[in-house]
Tab-separated table of C-alpha atoms in Angstrom:
chain	number	residue	atom	x	y	z
A	1168	UNK	CA	111.463	108.371	117.839
A	1169	UNK	CA	108.775	108.169	115.084
A	1170	UNK	CA	108.594	111.435	113.076
A	1171	UNK	CA	106.871	112.553	109.974
A	1172	UNK	CA	108.407	115.696	108.418
A	1173	UNK	CA	106.481	117.381	105.750
A	1174	UNK	CA	107.742	119.948	103.172
A	1175	UNK	CA	107.278	123.479	103.427
A	1176	UNK	CA	104.369	126.045	102.530
A	1177	UNK	CA	103.238	126.490	99.072
A	1178	UNK	CA	101.702	129.476	97.293
A	1179	UNK	CA	100.098	128.524	93.854
A	1180	UNK	CA	97.880	129.919	91.361
A	1181	UNK	CA	94.541	128.199	90.332
A	1182	UNK	CA	95.293	125.549	87.585
A	1183	UNK	CA	98.789	124.782	88.774
A	1184	UNK	CA	99.949	121.559	90.424
A	1185	UNK	CA	101.906	120.746	93.618
A	1186	UNK	CA	103.453	117.882	95.345
A	1187	UNK	CA	103.812	117.658	99.081
A	1188	UNK	CA	106.298	115.299	100.636
A	1189	UNK	CA	106.122	113.453	103.955
A	1190	UNK	CA	109.302	111.878	105.251
A	1191	UNK	CA	109.148	109.157	107.764
A	1192	UNK	CA	111.739	108.141	110.294
A	1193	UNK	CA	111.890	105.983	113.358
A	1194	UNK	CA	110.107	103.086	112.153
A	1195	UNK	CA	109.858	100.587	109.288
A	1196	UNK	CA	108.165	102.802	106.506
A	1197	UNK	CA	106.513	99.564	104.856
A	1198	UNK	CA	104.949	98.382	108.093
A	1199	UNK	CA	102.264	101.143	108.181
A	1200	UNK	CA	99.889	102.732	105.788
A	1201	UNK	CA	100.071	106.483	105.362
A	1202	UNK	CA	96.910	108.519	105.623
A	1203	UNK	CA	96.235	112.033	104.400
A	1204	UNK	CA	94.013	114.672	106.178
A	1205	UNK	CA	92.818	118.199	104.994
A	1206	UNK	CA	92.143	120.982	107.139
A	1207	UNK	CA	90.644	124.153	105.594
A	1208	UNK	CA	91.419	127.598	107.253
A	1209	UNK	CA	89.406	127.789	110.597
A	1210	UNK	CA	87.722	124.413	109.852
A	1211	UNK	CA	87.695	120.897	111.032
A	1212	UNK	CA	89.540	117.714	109.798
A	1213	UNK	CA	88.586	116.006	106.633
A	1214	UNK	CA	89.992	112.414	105.956
A	1215	UNK	CA	91.310	112.132	102.336
A	1216	UNK	CA	92.374	108.578	102.144
A	1217	UNK	CA	95.447	106.376	102.342
A	1218	UNK	CA	98.095	104.561	100.618
A	1219	UNK	CA	99.437	100.954	101.227
A	1220	UNK	CA	103.163	101.409	101.794
A	1221	UNK	CA	103.737	97.800	100.748
A	1222	UNK	CA	101.867	97.696	97.434
A	1223	UNK	CA	101.655	101.326	96.596
A	1224	UNK	CA	97.886	101.133	96.172
A	1225	UNK	CA	96.083	104.355	97.022
A	1226	UNK	CA	92.491	104.551	98.335
A	1227	UNK	CA	90.657	107.859	98.079
A	1228	UNK	CA	87.695	109.291	99.979
A	1229	UNK	CA	85.024	110.364	97.473
A	1230	UNK	CA	85.904	114.181	97.704
A	1231	UNK	CA	89.385	113.495	96.804
A	1232	UNK	CA	89.022	110.977	93.878
A	1233	UNK	CA	89.464	113.638	90.941
A	1234	UNK	CA	92.574	115.779	91.361
A	1235	UNK	CA	94.538	114.025	94.256
A	1236	UNK	CA	97.281	111.456	93.743
A	1237	UNK	CA	99.070	109.572	96.657
A	1238	UNK	CA	102.396	108.095	95.774
A	1239	UNK	CA	105.607	106.707	97.503
A	1240	UNK	CA	109.347	106.610	97.223
A	1241	UNK	CA	109.794	103.738	99.488
A	1242	UNK	CA	113.647	103.722	99.204
A	1243	UNK	CA	113.511	107.222	100.874
A	1244	UNK	CA	110.577	106.420	103.348
A	1245	UNK	CA	108.669	109.129	101.655
A	1246	UNK	CA	105.037	109.628	100.842
A	1247	UNK	CA	103.689	112.282	98.487
A	1248	UNK	CA	100.457	114.060	97.949
A	1249	UNK	CA	100.031	115.558	94.472
A	1250	UNK	CA	97.179	118.040	93.745
A	1251	UNK	CA	96.486	118.764	90.067
A	1252	UNK	CA	94.493	121.652	88.649
A	1253	UNK	CA	94.515	123.556	92.063
A	1254	UNK	CA	91.295	125.380	92.938
A	1255	UNK	CA	90.748	128.101	95.560
A	1256	UNK	CA	88.901	125.539	97.743
A	1257	UNK	CA	92.282	123.526	97.856
A	1258	UNK	CA	93.614	126.135	100.184
A	1259	UNK	CA	94.231	124.302	103.395
A	1260	UNK	CA	96.736	122.559	105.642
A	1261	UNK	CA	97.470	119.072	104.661
A	1262	UNK	CA	98.645	116.428	107.045
A	1263	UNK	CA	100.247	113.008	106.730
A	1264	UNK	CA	99.588	110.562	109.410
A	1265	UNK	CA	100.715	107.117	109.974
A	1266	UNK	CA	98.185	104.390	110.252
A	1267	UNK	CA	98.010	101.193	112.188
A	1268	UNK	CA	96.175	99.664	115.021
A	1269	UNK	CA	95.875	102.985	116.738
A	1270	UNK	CA	94.638	104.675	113.342
A	1271	UNK	CA	96.197	108.125	113.008
A	1272	UNK	CA	98.591	108.056	116.063
A	1273	UNK	CA	101.558	110.046	114.504
A	1274	UNK	CA	101.246	113.159	112.512
A	1275	UNK	CA	103.405	115.302	110.246
A	1276	UNK	CA	103.499	119.120	111.151
A	1277	UNK	CA	101.273	119.871	108.276
A	1278	UNK	CA	101.915	121.736	105.024
A	1279	UNK	CA	99.999	124.923	104.238
A	1280	UNK	CA	98.744	125.380	100.655
A	1281	UNK	CA	97.576	128.679	99.588
A	1282	UNK	CA	95.960	129.016	96.096
A	1283	UNK	CA	95.381	132.480	94.972
A	1284	UNK	CA	95.508	134.299	91.693
B	1308	UNK	CA	79.531	107.500	105.571
B	1309	UNK	CA	79.375	107.427	109.322
B	1310	UNK	CA	78.438	110.829	110.685
B	1311	UNK	CA	80.040	111.904	113.971
B	1312	UNK	CA	78.137	114.442	115.991
B	1313	UNK	CA	80.468	116.123	118.482
B	1314	UNK	CA	79.142	118.226	121.441
B	1315	UNK	CA	79.534	120.960	122.532
B	1316	UNK	CA	81.072	122.928	119.832
B	1317	UNK	CA	82.358	125.475	122.267
B	1318	UNK	CA	83.197	125.062	126.047
B	1319	UNK	CA	84.350	127.357	128.635
B	1320	UNK	CA	85.508	126.113	131.916
B	1321	UNK	CA	87.875	127.002	134.914
B	1322	UNK	CA	90.958	125.651	135.963
B	1323	UNK	CA	90.350	122.485	138.156
B	1324	UNK	CA	86.992	121.879	136.490
B	1325	UNK	CA	85.970	118.377	135.216
B	1326	UNK	CA	85.278	118.743	131.564
B	1327	UNK	CA	83.349	116.195	129.247
B	1328	UNK	CA	83.105	116.229	125.470
B	1329	UNK	CA	80.809	113.856	123.624
B	1330	UNK	CA	80.785	112.173	120.189
B	1331	UNK	CA	77.870	110.292	118.820
B	1332	UNK	CA	78.147	108.135	115.817
B	1333	UNK	CA	75.463	107.572	113.283
B	1334	UNK	CA	75.952	103.921	113.529
B	1335	UNK	CA	77.784	101.463	115.587
B	1336	UNK	CA	81.472	101.839	115.549
B	1337	UNK	CA	82.350	99.285	118.343
B	1338	UNK	CA	85.215	100.975	120.208
B	1339	UNK	CA	87.004	102.302	117.187
B	1340	UNK	CA	87.106	105.872	118.310
B	1341	UNK	CA	90.048	108.182	118.889
B	1342	UNK	CA	90.322	111.642	120.591
B	1343	UNK	CA	92.717	114.242	119.518
B	1344	UNK	CA	93.830	117.558	120.840
B	1345	UNK	CA	94.923	120.387	118.481
B	1346	UNK	CA	96.577	123.531	119.540
B	1347	UNK	CA	96.571	126.602	117.368
B	1348	UNK	CA	99.055	126.095	114.514
B	1349	UNK	CA	100.013	122.464	115.507
B	1350	UNK	CA	99.096	119.022	114.283
B	1351	UNK	CA	96.560	116.918	116.179
B	1352	UNK	CA	97.961	114.952	119.027
B	1353	UNK	CA	96.555	111.532	119.796
B	1354	UNK	CA	95.120	111.427	123.389
B	1355	UNK	CA	92.952	108.342	123.472
B	1356	UNK	CA	92.663	105.431	121.009
B	1357	UNK	CA	90.196	102.749	120.762
B	1358	UNK	CA	87.766	104.536	123.070
B	1359	UNK	CA	89.393	104.278	126.316
B	1360	UNK	CA	93.253	103.556	125.957
B	1361	UNK	CA	95.520	106.399	126.874
B	1362	UNK	CA	98.212	107.188	124.463
B	1363	UNK	CA	101.767	106.991	125.736
B	1364	UNK	CA	102.967	110.269	127.308
B	1365	UNK	CA	99.404	111.710	127.769
B	1366	UNK	CA	98.594	112.930	131.305
B	1367	UNK	CA	96.137	110.580	133.277
B	1368	UNK	CA	93.659	113.509	133.720
B	1369	UNK	CA	92.427	112.460	130.216
B	1370	UNK	CA	90.222	109.562	129.857
B	1371	UNK	CA	87.818	108.022	127.383
B	1372	UNK	CA	84.730	105.940	127.551
B	1373	UNK	CA	81.987	104.492	125.538
B	1374	UNK	CA	81.193	101.931	122.827
B	1375	UNK	CA	78.785	101.420	120.047
B	1376	UNK	CA	77.472	104.955	119.308
B	1377	UNK	CA	78.166	107.209	122.354
B	1378	UNK	CA	81.546	108.245	123.451
B	1379	UNK	CA	83.010	110.694	125.995
B	1380	UNK	CA	86.296	112.498	126.482
B	1381	UNK	CA	86.830	113.522	130.156
B	1382	UNK	CA	89.421	115.940	131.439
B	1383	UNK	CA	89.289	115.333	135.253
B	1384	UNK	CA	91.005	118.618	136.288
B	1385	UNK	CA	91.276	121.254	133.650
B	1386	UNK	CA	94.797	122.781	133.221
B	1387	UNK	CA	95.685	125.955	131.486
B	1388	UNK	CA	97.739	124.006	128.893
B	1389	UNK	CA	94.562	122.033	127.812
B	1390	UNK	CA	93.220	125.105	126.002
B	1391	UNK	CA	92.768	123.615	122.531
B	1392	UNK	CA	90.329	122.208	120.085
B	1393	UNK	CA	89.508	118.452	120.594
B	1394	UNK	CA	88.258	116.111	117.736
B	1395	UNK	CA	87.011	112.586	117.627
B	1396	UNK	CA	87.832	110.233	114.802
B	1397	UNK	CA	85.909	107.034	113.963
B	1398	UNK	CA	88.036	104.290	112.333
B	1399	UNK	CA	85.650	101.509	112.351
B	1400	UNK	CA	84.380	102.031	108.767
B	1401	UNK	CA	85.731	103.455	105.553
B	1402	UNK	CA	85.964	106.272	105.039
B	1403	UNK	CA	87.201	107.486	108.462
B	1404	UNK	CA	85.269	110.458	109.732
B	1405	UNK	CA	86.059	113.079	112.187
B	1406	UNK	CA	83.703	115.040	114.573
B	1407	UNK	CA	83.525	118.900	113.868
B	1408	UNK	CA	85.483	119.681	116.901
B	1409	UNK	CA	85.051	121.170	120.390
B	1410	UNK	CA	86.865	124.522	121.190
B	1411	UNK	CA	87.801	124.499	124.962
B	1412	UNK	CA	88.683	127.847	126.493
B	1413	UNK	CA	89.477	129.059	130.060
B	1414	UNK	CA	86.737	130.898	131.854
């Protein structure tokens, strides 16, 4: 069955960086784009952008163009979200989700990122 | 960006009730509208895609309707396990945008 398994929770200080992984299984990784979504505590869902898993080309929504990097390790069917120069407002749960005809049909379990000094 | 206005923000209903949740797009999104259910501490789960197509494994009490700018999610007979927050997502235009959510509780 299709699964997206994300890395575990992170506790970081402002200014640090982190990298979240999203390992896909149950389908051909390069057949579908990978999307990323942010959910701040007690808030709604915010679409961050996507990465083309065939070419590796990322596309970022406006709020995520500065410190956010999407990348791939295709041989491991894994997508990554890196956040640089962390800020308090980056505290959130981050989800990866598989793209395709149904848009975001399959989701990872989420990775909680806490930024605190 | 396309704005998705979801209503109501909060809904209290009894088991067996018919429940409707609405999403209005700021411009035409054709039928590119999904509905998700999110329970506390879990990832969103796709219920309805492309306005009215039921995702595999989702109970038939969930249905979706609409096209253009106005969309509705209907739960025909509310069950206790339906307590959750529901979100819409437009995927017609870049960037995709979500509604703010509807928190559904039991009366």
